[in-house]
């Protein structure tokens, strides 16, 4: 029995267990020391995790538990398909581990921990395949799992799936190149693509470049065999896509419905300076930012010391020249993405270009660690006193770092720990040790000057909200700007808060014409605009259902983004025939310094004026005073406020024929409605071809309203039963995916039987 236990403890299986437990322990210790949830008030996760991922995951899991998960959701803005949220944020199979919890913080923590463990397992697997010792494998695992990239994205964890699976992808790629074995590649790439198509695009580009460089510069084989290998790679990639056809089908639907687009080269501007690049090698996700967005540039791997260990790979005489050239070309292509926007563009292309500079440096981290593994075989690693020294070193570090923010703390803790390991174990060369000491001094200066000036109060300010709220069956509440952190995709607290990736392009083009502010990622309407609130079903003083009858003249309404007042007047006239909805007031300005200053007692109003050069300025205003530059030549302006008497008339006419709901859910709406002569049914639901519309149980086509953005329903005068059902036919896509899976399994079984016979 004792021999069996010892054999198990010495087995490769124990490497996986040890490394997984080690990374979890390090992570949890860092949480405790930095008082981060669940061990303190600081919330685990920042930025998008607070605004999107954590509450979205919570909502998703709780809806699964309650059996109320729908393909569509009205909890965001005017309503939008849930499918994009699912295929981009939530489709990872690891998300279902969150079903074990009812707490959003624990759901989020479980996601991070499981992906850390997966990354440790795949990196251990790859290091083992490369013949690394236990010690080198552990260093490599820690370096990869706690890389700067990881800590740049621990707040947007759907990308961590690709990070965790990448070592397995690299191994599968090598199996095709070296052994013409492609089954593993098909399944691994398909799984990566399903977990996040955004990241999979980068992985595919990397795979193509790696394949070409390897075939051209490294592989010794006949041209025919190289072409055969290339065709095998292409065919395997196509089979991967066929295997997940149901997912590809959904992506195509999402693109068609929501207008997801590609970037252009002009947007590829996230390039950093050489000095910032060097700085980022010393301390990961702090202060080193790109010149365009202010986003942090992630560290290549845990520390420059691992990079130094990799650089010595090129001076190792036992490594072939061809292999060094292959590694050098590959690394230079990746580094080129940091400094040349053309490379950056190729590596990304979706939505806005941030490429390797911001999101894909884990590929470079991984390759550097691979070089490190190759070179580490030359080092002497058998000094037992090392562990005692490192234990003392770790205790000192823990005492020094207790007031530092979590991600900065753990990054520098791990990097300095690895420096300690390398100081006492790697290479007795005096020059090498001098370089290590210089790195320690450099890191201490960088970390000391920034980290110890970190304000603990600022660290916790505004981020203690845990997002434990239930899913609400209304879309919009009023909220002040100070409550921004309490917003998320399903508890939407602006009147219209539309993420471009989450909404429909037609709606994004229509709403600004009615007075909403637009930007590249967000659009919001002022909560004080009662007219817009009324029309688009916002619960306030004037409340309408989202479906009601209006005059057919709405089909001829023209909207002008440059003239909000005219657009609103045209819309109301088209819907109700009512005119003169605004009271007009002329404001005279007073000269003050270089500006003309205006003041009114109105809380909210529309303003228009024509400058000396004939340009019409038209916008909504909610402050009681404003200024215009003297250069406009404007001394008087018109302000327009809603006439409450006319607004009541509008409300009374619109509310006359509202729908009487008999059933209501996000994906199915049923009810009865009265339609008068020369009227059409108006809905504030964005047009989506997946909405199937039935009038008196007969399917009809949607009549598009307001620049083809909203669903209208045309029917005869009288009382009608209305049904809107959101449904997507997945029968064919599912059959195709299952058929491909079945054929691959049959092929594997036949191939195995043939091998046994031979």
XYZ file of C-alpha atoms in Angstrom:
758
model
C 0.000 0.000 0.000
C 2.811 2.387 0.928
C 4.540 1.712 -2.388
C 1.290 2.395 -4.265
C 0.798 5.705 -2.445
C 4.389 6.731 -3.168
C 3.935 5.784 -6.800
C 0.800 7.950 -7.028
C 2.564 10.847 -5.313
C 5.418 10.625 -7.811
C 3.067 10.321 -10.794
C 2.348 12.977 -13.375
C -1.176 13.176 -11.980
C 0.214 14.711 -8.800
C 1.908 17.437 -10.853
C -1.517 18.569 -12.010
C -2.968 18.445 -8.499
C -0.013 20.256 -6.925
C 0.076 23.058 -9.494
C -3.698 23.570 -9.387
C -3.737 23.746 -5.582
C -0.740 26.100 -5.588
C -2.357 28.670 -7.889
C -5.616 28.537 -5.913
C -3.757 29.034 -2.618
C -1.803 31.992 -3.982
C -4.998 33.540 -5.322
C -6.949 33.066 -2.076
C -4.065 34.369 0.069
C -4.006 37.500 -2.097
C -7.776 37.907 -1.636
C -7.403 37.660 2.143
C -4.502 40.098 2.386
C -6.131 42.697 0.129
C -9.517 42.226 1.861
C -11.230 41.382 -1.396
C -14.588 39.596 -1.579
C -15.459 37.136 -0.076
C -12.835 38.035 2.575
C -13.526 41.771 2.679
C -15.439 44.684 1.206
C -13.435 45.102 -1.995
C -15.337 43.587 -4.914
C -13.550 41.009 -7.031
C -13.736 42.343 -10.558
C -13.646 45.831 -12.006
C -14.951 47.771 -14.998
C -16.964 45.496 -17.300
C -17.438 42.876 -14.600
C -19.272 45.427 -12.462
C -21.274 46.950 -15.308
C -21.900 43.815 -17.353
C -20.493 40.382 -16.690
C -21.194 39.713 -13.007
C -24.821 40.912 -13.008
C -25.406 39.313 -16.414
C -24.077 35.973 -15.169
C -26.196 36.258 -12.015
C -29.316 37.036 -14.020
C -28.601 34.183 -16.443
C -28.068 31.584 -13.708
C -31.073 32.673 -11.659
C -33.321 32.568 -14.733
C -32.128 29.033 -15.498
C -32.932 28.023 -11.917
C -36.391 29.569 -12.094
C -37.082 28.236 -15.601
C -37.698 31.740 -16.999
C -34.768 32.031 -19.437
C -35.925 33.626 -22.715
C -34.386 34.276 -26.128
C -35.354 37.949 -25.835
C -35.179 40.483 -23.021
C -37.036 43.725 -22.336
C -34.829 44.533 -19.355
C -32.410 46.526 -21.505
C -33.495 49.714 -23.243
C -36.258 49.088 -25.795
C -35.579 45.363 -25.685
C -33.097 43.194 -27.534
C -32.278 39.635 -28.439
C -30.673 37.653 -25.654
C -28.711 35.651 -28.219
C -25.744 37.992 -28.489
C -25.394 38.061 -24.701
C -25.386 34.289 -24.739
C -22.975 33.634 -27.626
C -20.512 36.318 -26.515
C -20.684 36.437 -22.726
C -22.344 33.333 -21.363
C -21.971 30.311 -23.640
C -18.907 28.852 -21.906
C -19.799 25.451 -20.356
C -17.856 26.519 -17.256
C -20.574 29.081 -16.506
C -22.869 26.295 -15.387
C -20.667 25.752 -12.328
C -22.266 28.977 -11.086
C -25.507 26.984 -10.700
C -24.045 25.776 -7.397
C -24.393 29.284 -5.935
C -27.087 31.882 -5.310
C -24.667 34.724 -4.673
C -23.293 36.872 -7.535
C -19.874 37.286 -5.887
C -19.467 33.546 -5.401
C -20.608 32.876 -8.974
C -17.983 35.284 -10.266
C -15.243 33.909 -7.996
C -16.051 30.322 -9.014
C -15.665 31.288 -12.693
C -12.220 32.784 -12.096
C -11.038 29.867 -9.968
C -12.167 27.197 -12.433
C -10.432 28.983 -15.311
C -7.262 29.393 -13.252
C -7.308 25.669 -12.528
C -7.919 24.883 -16.203
C -4.998 27.142 -17.228
C -2.749 25.402 -14.696
C -3.809 21.975 -16.027
C -3.246 22.827 -19.710
C 0.088 24.532 -18.988
C 1.206 21.552 -16.871
C 0.172 19.231 -19.705
C 2.142 21.216 -22.294
C 5.240 21.567 -20.078
C 5.174 17.802 -19.441
C 5.009 17.137 -23.183
C 8.050 19.387 -23.596
C 9.983 17.333 -21.058
C 10.198 20.009 -18.350
C 11.096 18.982 -14.821
C 8.528 19.312 -12.024
C 10.198 22.478 -10.787
C 10.358 24.171 -14.198
C 6.777 23.082 -14.911
C 5.566 24.748 -11.706
C 7.425 27.976 -12.490
C 5.947 27.948 -15.992
C 2.432 27.338 -14.665
C 2.691 30.179 -12.136
C 4.168 32.482 -14.778
C 1.359 31.768 -17.212
C -1.615 31.657 -14.838
C -0.582 34.870 -13.064
C 0.566 36.713 -16.154
C -0.172 40.402 -16.641
C -2.725 39.495 -19.295
C -4.725 37.479 -16.789
C -4.910 40.411 -14.414
C -5.867 42.809 -17.165
C -8.874 40.563 -17.823
C -9.916 39.110 -14.511
C -12.822 41.541 -14.808
C -13.977 40.216 -18.197
C -13.666 36.533 -17.652
C -15.315 35.145 -20.793
C -11.917 35.764 -22.454
C -10.134 33.611 -19.868
C -11.483 30.440 -21.505
C -9.235 31.018 -24.522
C -6.343 31.938 -22.234
C -6.798 28.670 -20.330
C -7.195 26.522 -23.456
C -4.370 28.047 -25.474
C -1.582 25.613 -24.363
C -3.828 22.738 -25.488
C -4.445 24.505 -28.798
C -0.684 24.874 -29.326
C -0.165 21.174 -28.626
C -2.991 20.236 -31.052
C -1.450 22.509 -33.703
C 1.917 20.781 -33.301
C 0.238 17.371 -33.633
C -0.996 18.362 -37.118
C 2.362 19.816 -38.127
C 4.557 17.019 -36.868
C 2.375 13.916 -36.962
C -0.551 14.777 -39.280
C -2.949 14.014 -36.397
C -5.883 16.403 -36.514
C -8.744 15.085 -34.324
C -7.550 16.915 -31.198
C -7.182 20.161 -33.171
C -10.759 19.900 -34.504
C -12.254 19.584 -31.023
C -9.967 22.072 -29.256
C -10.425 24.834 -31.827
C -14.192 24.219 -31.954
C -14.350 24.483 -28.155
C -12.304 27.711 -28.153
C -14.545 29.206 -30.827
C -17.693 28.346 -28.916
C -16.419 29.815 -25.655
C -15.663 33.164 -27.320
C -15.634 33.876 -31.063
C -13.901 37.207 -30.413
C -10.780 35.541 -29.017
C -10.968 32.564 -31.383
C -10.378 34.874 -34.333
C -6.999 35.848 -32.879
C -6.133 32.231 -32.145
C -6.962 31.258 -35.738
C -4.755 34.033 -37.168
C -1.966 32.916 -34.828
C -2.431 29.288 -35.949
C -2.176 30.251 -39.635
C 0.988 32.337 -39.077
C 2.575 29.656 -36.874
C 1.764 26.950 -39.410
C 3.281 28.885 -42.329
C 6.462 29.872 -40.464
C 6.978 26.333 -39.175
C 6.545 24.812 -42.645
C 8.809 27.354 -44.324
C 11.665 27.657 -41.835
C 11.679 24.634 -39.585
C 10.032 21.503 -40.964
C 12.280 19.234 -43.031
C 10.043 17.525 -45.565
C 9.191 17.289 -49.243
C 7.093 20.047 -50.806
C 4.274 17.572 -51.509
C 4.110 16.575 -47.837
C 4.122 20.226 -46.769
C 1.189 20.943 -49.084
C -0.588 17.868 -47.736
C -0.038 19.157 -44.202
C -1.420 22.575 -45.195
C -4.545 21.012 -46.709
C -4.970 18.936 -43.555
C -4.803 22.109 -41.439
C -7.358 23.905 -43.643
C -9.651 20.886 -43.734
C -9.471 20.443 -39.956
C -10.360 24.107 -39.420
C -13.351 23.772 -41.764
C -14.457 20.637 -39.905
C -14.194 22.548 -36.613
C -16.567 25.162 -37.988
C -18.914 22.457 -39.306
C -18.903 20.773 -35.892
C -20.182 23.960 -34.275
C -22.483 24.955 -37.131
C -25.322 25.649 -34.698
C -23.113 28.264 -33.027
C -21.996 29.763 -36.378
C -25.665 29.944 -37.397
C -26.432 31.932 -34.245
C -23.539 34.312 -34.914
C -24.828 34.967 -38.425
C -28.291 35.699 -37.006
C -26.819 38.079 -34.448
C -24.798 39.880 -37.094
C -27.815 40.229 -39.355
C -30.109 41.374 -36.546
C -27.776 43.679 -34.670
C -25.379 44.776 -37.364
C -22.133 43.606 -35.788
C -19.409 44.895 -38.050
C -15.692 44.842 -38.705
C -13.160 47.534 -37.991
C -11.209 49.524 -40.520
C -7.505 50.269 -40.516
C -8.045 53.890 -39.479
C -9.251 52.629 -36.092
C -6.081 50.618 -35.486
C -4.366 53.164 -33.292
C -3.718 51.435 -29.975
C 0.063 51.558 -30.244
C 2.326 52.254 -27.265
C 5.764 53.829 -27.025
C 8.941 51.776 -26.692
C 9.502 53.150 -23.181
C 6.013 52.118 -22.058
C 6.624 48.692 -23.526
C 9.806 48.341 -21.425
C 8.025 49.649 -18.326
C 5.289 47.063 -18.757
C 7.870 44.311 -18.341
C 8.516 45.463 -14.779
C 5.061 45.864 -13.356
C 1.942 44.524 -15.003
C -1.405 46.203 -14.985
C -0.611 49.639 -13.570
C -0.151 53.000 -15.245
C 1.352 51.774 -18.537
C -1.380 52.745 -20.990
C -2.033 52.943 -24.704
C -2.065 56.367 -26.279
C -5.653 56.264 -27.476
C -7.948 54.832 -24.833
C -6.013 54.863 -21.575
C -6.377 51.100 -21.241
C -3.558 49.335 -19.479
C -1.024 47.373 -21.508
C -0.646 43.901 -19.962
C 2.729 42.498 -18.980
C 4.123 39.893 -21.368
C 4.493 37.322 -18.625
C 5.028 37.431 -14.895
C 8.236 39.420 -15.041
C 11.102 40.524 -17.232
C 13.173 37.886 -15.448
C 11.325 35.118 -17.309
C 11.955 37.080 -20.494
C 15.670 37.169 -19.628
C 15.541 33.401 -19.099
C 13.952 33.077 -22.541
C 16.485 35.376 -24.203
C 19.269 33.089 -23.010
C 17.548 30.484 -25.213
C 19.137 32.247 -28.190
C 22.639 31.887 -26.672
C 22.199 28.203 -25.909
C 24.558 26.286 -28.227
C 22.560 23.070 -27.882
C 19.542 24.613 -29.619
C 19.565 24.566 -33.426
C 19.918 27.738 -35.511
C 16.695 26.952 -37.391
C 14.722 26.695 -34.161
C 16.156 30.012 -32.980
C 15.230 31.688 -36.275
C 11.726 30.210 -36.071
C 11.274 31.534 -32.511
C 12.727 34.941 -33.379
C 10.449 35.450 -36.384
C 7.379 34.413 -34.417
C 8.142 36.694 -31.473
C 8.963 39.624 -33.725
C 5.648 39.272 -35.547
C 3.833 39.372 -32.228
C 5.864 42.281 -30.863
C 5.209 44.069 -34.162
C 1.516 44.218 -33.216
C 2.502 46.533 -30.373
C 4.286 49.017 -32.625
C 2.678 48.672 -36.089
C -1.039 49.229 -36.438
C -1.201 47.125 -39.629
C -0.216 44.019 -37.628
C -2.585 45.017 -34.853
C -5.422 45.313 -37.363
C -4.864 41.818 -38.768
C -4.842 40.348 -35.252
C -8.219 41.827 -34.387
C -10.700 43.328 -36.925
C -13.856 43.101 -34.780
C -15.745 46.184 -33.609
C -12.777 48.396 -32.680
C -9.164 47.471 -33.156
C -7.219 46.826 -30.003
C -5.474 43.660 -31.109
C -2.512 42.136 -29.383
C -1.518 45.385 -27.715
C -4.523 45.124 -25.438
C -6.057 41.658 -25.551
C -3.766 39.060 -27.054
C -0.423 39.354 -25.317
C -1.070 35.991 -23.626
C 0.086 34.415 -26.908
C 3.430 36.159 -26.543
C 3.565 35.270 -22.837
C 2.993 31.631 -23.680
C 5.674 31.506 -26.381
C 8.207 33.207 -24.107
C 7.485 30.636 -21.390
C 7.917 27.849 -23.977
C 11.392 29.213 -24.807
C 12.078 29.407 -21.091
C 11.117 25.716 -20.661
C 13.413 24.712 -23.521
C 16.349 26.620 -22.079
C 15.712 25.704 -18.422
C 16.999 22.162 -18.979
C 20.521 23.618 -18.842
C 20.122 24.926 -15.275
C 21.022 23.254 -11.984
C 17.895 23.109 -9.817
C 18.951 20.904 -6.894
C 19.541 23.331 -4.039
C 17.438 22.326 -1.035
C 18.155 25.473 0.984
C 16.231 27.388 -1.694
C 12.842 26.503 -0.234
C 13.680 27.820 3.251
C 15.005 31.098 1.810
C 11.972 31.469 -0.428
C 9.640 30.873 2.524
C 11.234 33.774 4.426
C 11.195 35.869 1.230
C 7.455 35.221 0.785
C 6.603 36.218 4.390
C 8.475 39.506 3.953
C 6.614 40.197 0.710
C 3.235 39.542 2.307
C 4.005 42.078 5.045
C 5.139 44.692 2.514
C 2.189 44.363 0.156
C -0.828 44.318 2.465
C -2.121 47.769 1.465
C -1.914 47.288 -2.297
C -4.856 46.713 -4.627
C -5.487 43.036 -5.371
C -4.331 42.741 -8.982
C -1.215 44.886 -8.398
C -0.456 42.984 -5.204
C -0.681 39.491 -6.651
C 1.121 40.365 -9.874
C 4.148 41.772 -8.057
C 4.023 39.084 -5.381
C 4.320 36.330 -7.983
C 6.887 38.145 -10.093
C 9.169 38.802 -7.117
C 8.664 35.231 -5.927
C 9.878 33.947 -9.291
C 12.815 36.354 -9.147
C 13.682 34.756 -5.808
C 13.460 31.277 -7.305
C 15.735 32.226 -10.180
C 18.251 34.019 -7.954
C 18.887 30.895 -5.895
C 18.439 28.146 -8.449
C 19.163 29.243 -11.993
C 22.630 29.599 -13.428
C 25.750 30.438 -11.432
C 26.980 32.907 -14.047
C 27.945 36.178 -12.313
C 26.596 38.328 -15.189
C 23.248 36.565 -14.973
C 23.038 37.265 -11.237
C 23.967 40.926 -11.732
C 21.125 41.257 -14.261
C 18.722 39.673 -11.770
C 19.769 42.124 -9.040
C 19.247 45.050 -11.429
C 15.777 43.721 -12.218
C 14.951 43.509 -8.502
C 16.124 47.101 -7.991
C 14.167 48.267 -11.069
C 11.000 46.513 -9.976
C 11.322 47.878 -6.435
C 11.617 51.427 -7.787
C 8.631 51.075 -10.127
C 6.442 49.286 -7.586
C 7.500 51.491 -4.693
C 6.881 54.806 -6.429
C 3.400 53.838 -7.565
C 2.006 51.128 -5.334
C 2.797 52.588 -1.925
C 1.210 55.886 -2.870
C -1.991 53.994 -3.580
C -4.934 55.444 -1.671
C -6.742 52.672 0.182
C -9.940 54.726 0.375
C -9.931 55.224 -3.387
C -9.367 51.520 -3.787
C -12.693 50.709 -2.158
C -14.694 53.802 -3.067
C -17.844 53.047 -5.012
C -17.194 49.338 -5.601
C -18.832 47.666 -2.592
C -22.075 46.959 -4.445
C -22.515 43.193 -4.732
C -25.302 43.141 -7.346
C -27.570 40.764 -5.492
C -30.744 42.288 -6.919
C -33.350 40.121 -8.545
C -34.178 40.454 -12.223
C -36.783 43.176 -12.677
C -39.602 42.975 -15.177
C -39.404 46.619 -16.101
C -36.755 48.262 -18.161
C -36.028 51.678 -16.833
C -35.720 53.652 -13.604
C -34.467 57.175 -13.067
C -31.039 57.390 -11.564
C -28.424 60.060 -10.999
C -25.062 59.998 -12.767
C -23.394 59.230 -9.421
C -25.052 55.813 -9.466
C -23.307 54.729 -12.666
C -21.714 51.715 -10.977
C -25.174 50.385 -10.127
C -26.067 50.030 -13.805
C -25.873 46.833 -15.753
C -27.367 45.244 -18.815
C -30.428 43.867 -17.055
C -31.130 46.530 -14.489
C -31.037 49.477 -16.812
C -31.231 52.785 -15.005
C -31.132 55.348 -17.787
C -34.116 56.063 -19.947
C -32.469 54.509 -22.999
C -29.034 53.066 -22.356
C -28.109 51.150 -25.488
C -24.844 49.316 -26.039
C -24.161 49.191 -29.770
C -23.114 45.554 -29.569
C -26.340 44.795 -27.724
C -28.802 46.733 -29.863
C -30.096 47.181 -33.354
C -28.411 49.544 -35.800
C -31.707 50.924 -37.078
C -32.717 51.919 -33.556
C -29.330 53.522 -32.972
C -29.894 55.624 -36.086
C -33.468 56.525 -35.178
C -33.223 57.522 -31.518
C -30.731 60.443 -31.896
C -33.217 62.167 -34.178
C -35.581 62.358 -31.202
C -33.062 63.920 -28.819
C -30.928 61.079 -27.508
C -27.173 61.390 -27.096
C -25.128 59.017 -29.197
C -21.598 57.705 -28.957
C -19.533 54.749 -30.211
C -20.673 52.408 -27.422
C -23.642 54.008 -25.720
C -26.780 55.992 -26.369
C -28.988 57.530 -23.705
C -32.142 59.648 -23.627
C -32.771 62.265 -20.998
C -35.045 61.002 -18.251
C -36.755 64.430 -18.129
C -38.001 64.215 -21.717
C -41.615 63.262 -20.945
C -42.602 63.015 -24.594
C -40.004 60.376 -25.436
C -40.696 58.560 -22.184
C -44.376 58.387 -23.025
C -43.937 57.066 -26.561
C -41.356 54.431 -25.677
C -43.102 53.031 -22.638
C -41.140 54.437 -19.739
C -42.860 54.313 -16.378
C -43.272 57.900 -15.219
C -46.049 60.521 -15.072
C -47.220 59.485 -18.534
C -47.250 55.721 -18.917
C -48.325 53.755 -21.979
C -48.110 50.084 -22.836
C -45.577 49.242 -25.535
C -48.370 48.356 -27.998
C -51.164 50.751 -28.976
C -52.942 52.111 -32.045
C -51.864 55.333 -33.779
C -52.735 57.226 -36.941
C -51.427 55.727 -40.191
C -49.665 58.997 -40.919
C -46.820 57.617 -38.770
C -45.744 55.722 -41.894
C -44.834 59.036 -43.538
C -43.025 60.642 -40.583
C -39.637 62.123 -41.426
C -36.984 62.354 -38.723
C -33.995 64.674 -38.857
C -31.040 64.086 -36.548
C -30.045 67.729 -36.969
C -33.442 69.052 -35.852
C -34.742 67.302 -32.742
C -37.667 69.684 -32.232
C -38.947 69.153 -35.765
C -38.541 65.349 -35.416
C -40.589 65.302 -32.205
C -43.274 67.539 -33.692
C -43.486 65.397 -36.833
C -43.715 62.210 -34.799
C -46.559 63.436 -32.589
C -48.444 64.858 -35.552
C -48.019 61.582 -37.433
C -49.214 59.493 -34.472
C -52.075 61.675 -33.234
C -52.618 64.606 -35.586
C -51.956 66.989 -32.684
C -49.785 70.023 -33.406
C -48.221 72.860 -31.394
C -46.903 70.635 -28.618
C -44.170 73.115 -27.650
C -44.269 76.506 -25.996
C -41.629 78.794 -27.432
C -39.655 81.366 -25.473
C -36.995 83.746 -26.696
C -33.998 84.112 -24.384
C -31.726 87.109 -24.545
C -28.136 86.537 -23.524
C -25.800 88.658 -21.427
C -22.212 89.197 -22.400
C -19.701 87.681 -19.988
C -16.001 87.518 -20.855
C -15.760 85.769 -24.245
C -19.203 84.155 -23.936
C -22.862 85.051 -24.159
C -24.557 83.751 -21.009
C -28.218 82.594 -20.948
C -30.429 81.754 -17.966
C -33.920 80.232 -17.608
C -36.005 78.711 -14.814
C -36.845 75.625 -16.923
C -35.554 72.199 -15.852
C -35.565 70.704 -19.328
C -36.062 72.176 -22.780
C -35.001 72.044 -26.408
C -32.908 74.841 -27.807
C -32.247 75.995 -31.344
C -30.491 78.916 -32.975
C -28.819 79.723 -36.265
C -25.234 80.997 -36.155
C -23.905 83.819 -38.312
C -22.650 81.320 -40.881
C -26.131 79.785 -41.273
C -25.605 76.593 -39.280
C -28.618 75.359 -37.268
C -27.780 74.291 -33.705
C -30.461 72.149 -32.107
C -30.135 70.134 -28.906
C -31.771 69.336 -25.584
C -30.692 71.070 -22.395
C -31.320 70.304 -18.724
C -29.339 72.966 -16.871
C -30.885 76.329 -16.060
C -27.996 78.243 -17.520
C -25.659 77.849 -20.462
C -23.163 79.853 -22.477
C -22.402 80.278 -26.163
C -19.149 81.495 -27.632
C -19.199 85.050 -28.974
C -17.926 83.760 -32.304
C -21.394 82.287 -33.053
C -22.756 85.832 -33.269
C -25.878 84.706 -31.376
C -27.450 87.070 -28.846
C -30.928 85.500 -28.741
C -31.996 81.834 -28.768
C -35.300 79.983 -28.913
C -36.116 77.477 -26.189
C -38.975 74.992 -26.456
C -40.779 73.380 -23.545
C -43.611 70.868 -23.716
C -47.068 72.361 -23.333
C -48.628 70.259 -20.552
C -52.156 70.805 -21.925
C -51.166 69.515 -25.366
C -49.142 66.706 -23.811
C -52.247 65.539 -21.952
C -54.162 65.540 -25.238
C -51.421 63.393 -26.805
C -51.538 60.988 -23.887
C -55.343 60.737 -23.916
C -55.392 59.950 -27.634
C -52.576 57.387 -27.486
C -53.992 55.668 -24.393
C -57.449 55.250 -25.951
C -56.537 52.040 -27.796
C -53.871 50.248 -25.760
C -53.394 46.516 -25.780
C -55.111 44.466 -23.107
C -52.540 41.757 -22.305
C -53.756 38.204 -21.852
C -50.213 36.808 -21.590
C -46.879 38.572 -21.298
C -43.275 37.336 -21.203
C -40.042 38.473 -22.836
C -40.450 36.105 -25.795
C -44.234 35.846 -26.057
C -46.811 38.638 -25.976
C -50.541 38.021 -26.366
C -53.447 40.414 -26.042
C -56.456 42.169 -27.517
C -56.499 45.614 -29.102
C -59.036 47.940 -30.733
C -58.015 49.543 -34.031
C -59.965 52.554 -35.315
C -60.369 53.547 -38.927
C -57.158 54.752 -40.610
C -55.000 53.446 -37.740
C -52.011 51.100 -37.453
C -50.730 49.209 -34.428
C -47.557 50.795 -33.052
C -45.022 48.908 -30.938
C -41.860 50.258 -29.318
C -40.169 46.888 -30.035
C -37.069 47.058 -32.285
C -37.537 45.165 -35.548
C -36.042 41.693 -35.504
C -36.932 39.052 -38.090
C -37.202 36.451 -35.327
C -40.413 38.128 -34.107
C -43.337 36.196 -35.612
C -46.549 38.241 -35.646
C -50.087 36.830 -35.614
C -53.357 38.759 -35.990
C -56.414 36.661 -35.132
C -54.173 33.546 -35.376
C -53.056 34.433 -38.914
C -49.342 35.143 -39.438
C -48.657 38.607 -40.912
C -45.563 40.553 -41.882
C -44.277 43.456 -39.788
C -44.866 46.965 -41.057
C -41.660 48.861 -40.323
C -41.960 52.194 -38.511
C -39.668 55.190 -37.925
C -36.792 54.676 -40.334
C -37.434 50.910 -40.423
C -36.448 50.550 -36.785
C -39.639 49.506 -34.937
C -42.329 46.871 -35.486
C -45.736 48.033 -36.694
C -48.760 45.830 -37.431
C -51.288 46.672 -40.134
C -54.793 45.259 -39.795
C -58.436 46.102 -40.432
C -60.675 48.275 -38.263
C -62.087 46.561 -35.193
C -61.028 44.393 -32.274
C -58.195 41.915 -32.844
C -56.239 39.234 -31.042
C -52.522 39.991 -31.322
C -49.647 37.596 -30.705
C -45.909 38.321 -31.002
C -43.642 35.316 -30.547
C -39.840 35.471 -30.594
C -38.554 32.162 -31.956
C -35.577 30.885 -33.925
C -35.669 27.589 -35.818
C -32.632 25.563 -34.690
C -33.647 22.186 -36.107
C -31.370 22.222 -39.171
C -28.281 23.745 -37.464
C -28.504 21.247 -34.590
C -28.882 18.336 -37.011
C -25.819 19.465 -38.998
C -23.654 19.822 -35.870
C -24.762 16.445 -34.490
C -24.223 14.765 -37.870
C -20.641 16.053 -38.097
C -19.959 14.928 -34.511
C -21.405 11.491 -35.277
C -19.250 11.115 -38.440
C -16.073 12.126 -36.575
C -16.776 9.600 -33.802
C -17.461 6.837 -36.375
C -14.199 7.712 -38.158
C -12.254 7.536 -34.870
C -13.746 4.123 -34.026
C -12.972 2.691 -37.488
C -9.432 4.064 -37.411
C -8.785 2.530 -33.976
C -10.071 -0.868 -35.131
C -7.839 -0.766 -38.213
C -4.825 0.019 -36.018
C -5.564 -2.977 -33.792
C -5.816 -5.261 -36.823
C -2.435 -4.080 -38.096
